[in-house]
Short mmCIF file of C-alpha atoms in Angstrom, two decimals:
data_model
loop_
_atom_site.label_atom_id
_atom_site.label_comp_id
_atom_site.label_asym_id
_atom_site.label_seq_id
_atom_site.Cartn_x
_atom_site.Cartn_y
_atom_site.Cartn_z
CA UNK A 194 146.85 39.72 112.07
CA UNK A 195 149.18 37.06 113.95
CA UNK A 196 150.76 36.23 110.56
CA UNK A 197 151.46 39.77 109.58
CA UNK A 198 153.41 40.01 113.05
CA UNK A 199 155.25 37.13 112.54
CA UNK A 200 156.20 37.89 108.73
CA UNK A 201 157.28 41.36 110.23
CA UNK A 202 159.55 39.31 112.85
CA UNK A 203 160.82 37.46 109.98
CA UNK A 204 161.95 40.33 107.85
CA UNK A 205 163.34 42.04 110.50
CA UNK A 206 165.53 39.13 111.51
CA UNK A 207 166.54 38.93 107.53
CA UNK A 208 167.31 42.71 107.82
CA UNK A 209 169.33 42.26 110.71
CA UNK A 210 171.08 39.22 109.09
CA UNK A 211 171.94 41.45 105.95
CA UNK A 212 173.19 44.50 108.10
CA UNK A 213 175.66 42.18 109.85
CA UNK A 214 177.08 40.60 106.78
CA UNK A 215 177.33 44.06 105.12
CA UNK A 216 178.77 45.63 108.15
CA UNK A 217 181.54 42.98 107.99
CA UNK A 218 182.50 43.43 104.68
CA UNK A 219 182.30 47.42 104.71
CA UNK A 220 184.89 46.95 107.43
CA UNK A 221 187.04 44.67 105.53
CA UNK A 222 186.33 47.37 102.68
CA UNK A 223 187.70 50.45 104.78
CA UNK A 224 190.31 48.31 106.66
CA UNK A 225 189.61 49.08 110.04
CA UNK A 226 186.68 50.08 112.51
CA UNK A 227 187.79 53.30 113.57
CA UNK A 228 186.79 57.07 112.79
CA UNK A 229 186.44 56.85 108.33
CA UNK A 230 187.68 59.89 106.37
CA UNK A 231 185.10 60.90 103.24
CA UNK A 232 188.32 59.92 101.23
CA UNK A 233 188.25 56.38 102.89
CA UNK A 234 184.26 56.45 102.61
CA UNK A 235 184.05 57.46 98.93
CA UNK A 236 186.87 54.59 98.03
CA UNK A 237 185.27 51.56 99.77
CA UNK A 238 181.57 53.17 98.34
CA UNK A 239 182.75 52.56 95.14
CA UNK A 240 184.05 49.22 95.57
CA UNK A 241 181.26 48.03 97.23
CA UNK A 242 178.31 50.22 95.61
CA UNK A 243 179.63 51.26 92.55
CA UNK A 244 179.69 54.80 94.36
CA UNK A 245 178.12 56.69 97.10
CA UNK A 246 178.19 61.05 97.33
CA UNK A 247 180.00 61.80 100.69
CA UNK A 248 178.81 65.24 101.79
CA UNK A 249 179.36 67.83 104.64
CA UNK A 250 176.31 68.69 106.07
CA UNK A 251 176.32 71.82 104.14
CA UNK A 252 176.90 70.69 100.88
CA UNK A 253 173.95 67.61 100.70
CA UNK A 254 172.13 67.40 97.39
CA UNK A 255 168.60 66.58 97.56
CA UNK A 256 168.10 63.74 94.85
CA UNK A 257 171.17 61.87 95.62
CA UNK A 258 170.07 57.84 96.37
CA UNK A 259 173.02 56.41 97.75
CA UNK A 260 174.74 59.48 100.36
CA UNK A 261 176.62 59.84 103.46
CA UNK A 262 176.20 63.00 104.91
CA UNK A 263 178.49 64.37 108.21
CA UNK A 264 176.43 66.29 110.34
CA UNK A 265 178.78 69.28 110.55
CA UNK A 266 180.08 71.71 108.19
CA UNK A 267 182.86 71.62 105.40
CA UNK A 268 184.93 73.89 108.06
CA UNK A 269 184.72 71.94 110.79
CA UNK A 270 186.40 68.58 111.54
CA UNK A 271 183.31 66.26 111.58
CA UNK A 272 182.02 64.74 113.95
CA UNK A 273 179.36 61.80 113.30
CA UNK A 274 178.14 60.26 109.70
CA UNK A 275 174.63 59.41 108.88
CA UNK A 276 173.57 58.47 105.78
CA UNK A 277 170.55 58.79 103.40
CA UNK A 278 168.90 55.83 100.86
CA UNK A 279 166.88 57.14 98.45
CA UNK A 280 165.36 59.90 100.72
CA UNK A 281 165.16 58.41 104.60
CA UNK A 282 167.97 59.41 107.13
CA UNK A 283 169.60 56.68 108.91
CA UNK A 284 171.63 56.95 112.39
CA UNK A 285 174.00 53.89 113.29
CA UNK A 286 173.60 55.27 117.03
CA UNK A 287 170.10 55.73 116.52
CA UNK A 288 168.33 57.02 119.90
CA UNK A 289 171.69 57.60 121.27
CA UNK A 290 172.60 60.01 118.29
CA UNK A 291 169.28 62.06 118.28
CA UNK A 292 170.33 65.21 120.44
CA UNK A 293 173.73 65.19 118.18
CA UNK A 294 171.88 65.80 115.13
CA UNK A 295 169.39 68.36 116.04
CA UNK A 296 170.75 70.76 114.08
CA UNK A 297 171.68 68.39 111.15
CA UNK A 298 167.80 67.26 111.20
CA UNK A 299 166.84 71.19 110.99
CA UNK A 300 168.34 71.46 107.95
CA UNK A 301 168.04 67.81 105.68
CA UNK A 302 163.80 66.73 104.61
CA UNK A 303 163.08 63.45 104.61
CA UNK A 304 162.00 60.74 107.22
CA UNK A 305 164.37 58.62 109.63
CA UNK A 306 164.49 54.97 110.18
CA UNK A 307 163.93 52.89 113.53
CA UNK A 308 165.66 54.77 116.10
CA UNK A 309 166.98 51.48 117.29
CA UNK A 310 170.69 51.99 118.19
CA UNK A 311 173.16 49.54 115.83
CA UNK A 312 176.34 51.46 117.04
CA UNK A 313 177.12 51.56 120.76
CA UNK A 314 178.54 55.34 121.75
CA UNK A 315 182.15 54.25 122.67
CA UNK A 316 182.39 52.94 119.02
CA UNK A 317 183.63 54.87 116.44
CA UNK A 318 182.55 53.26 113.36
CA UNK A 319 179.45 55.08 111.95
CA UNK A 320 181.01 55.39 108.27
CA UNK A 321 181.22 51.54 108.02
CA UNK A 322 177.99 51.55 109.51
CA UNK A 323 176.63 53.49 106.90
CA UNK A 324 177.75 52.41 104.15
CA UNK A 325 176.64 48.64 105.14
CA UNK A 326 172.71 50.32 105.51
CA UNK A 327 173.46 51.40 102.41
CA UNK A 328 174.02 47.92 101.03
CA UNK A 329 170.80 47.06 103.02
CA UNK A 330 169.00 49.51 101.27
CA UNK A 331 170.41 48.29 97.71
CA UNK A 332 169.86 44.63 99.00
CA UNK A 333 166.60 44.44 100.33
CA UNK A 334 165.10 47.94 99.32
CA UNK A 335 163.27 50.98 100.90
CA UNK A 336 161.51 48.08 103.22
CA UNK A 337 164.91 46.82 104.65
CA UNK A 338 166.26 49.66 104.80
CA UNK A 339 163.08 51.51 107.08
CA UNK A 340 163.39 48.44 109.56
CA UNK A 341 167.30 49.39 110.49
#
């Protein structure tokens, strides 16, 4: 039992490692770590991916592995980006985000990760966020990626 808790301590700390090495080159992807357009998303997905679906929350298709979803609508401006690998939600602001997405959570299936925040609320950089638990989730699997 005391060696399973320490192996979990251990792959969390190698998740952690991987999230801030991805998070620093999603941001050197996107070219800054401010508020992401899909257009900005979708460009630095594919360089650092090979490609990740960028979706309004009304337009998310169910089997899609790699996706970042914005919790409102196509006709609405946008206001937060959480993203899905291979079927569990992730939220950079974690706790912090939870009453945002309500209504985003309503309408998606699948389970979340940690609610752990990774984003603080006066930053504005939950695409790069994303897209590095996506390269957490491609690194280091559906294991990794459930520990973010």
């Amino acid at each position: 039992q005391e060696s399973r808790g320490l192996g979990d301590v251990y792959k969390r700390q190698e998740v952690e490692a991987a999230y801030r090495k991805a998070l620093a080159a999603a941001t050197r992807a996107v070219g800054h770590r401010k508020t992401t357009s899909a257009d900005e998303l979708r460009r630095a997905g594919q360089q650092l991916l090979g490609g990740v679906a960028i979706a309004a929350a009304d337009e998310i298709q169910p089997h899609t592995k790699l996706l970042i979803a914005n919790l409102d609508e196509r006709s609405m401006p946008g206001s937060h980006w959480v993203c899905r690998y291979d079927g569990v939600w992730h939220d950079p602001l974690g706790s912090n985000g939870t009453g945002q997405r309500e209504g985003f959570e309503r309408r998606v299936q699948g389970s979340w990760t940690e609610d752990d925040p990774e984003q603080r609320r006066e930053e504005d950089n939950c695409g790069q966020r994303c897209l590095a638990a996506l390269m957490v989730g491609v690194q280091l699997g559906d294991e990794g990626f459930a520990l973010l």
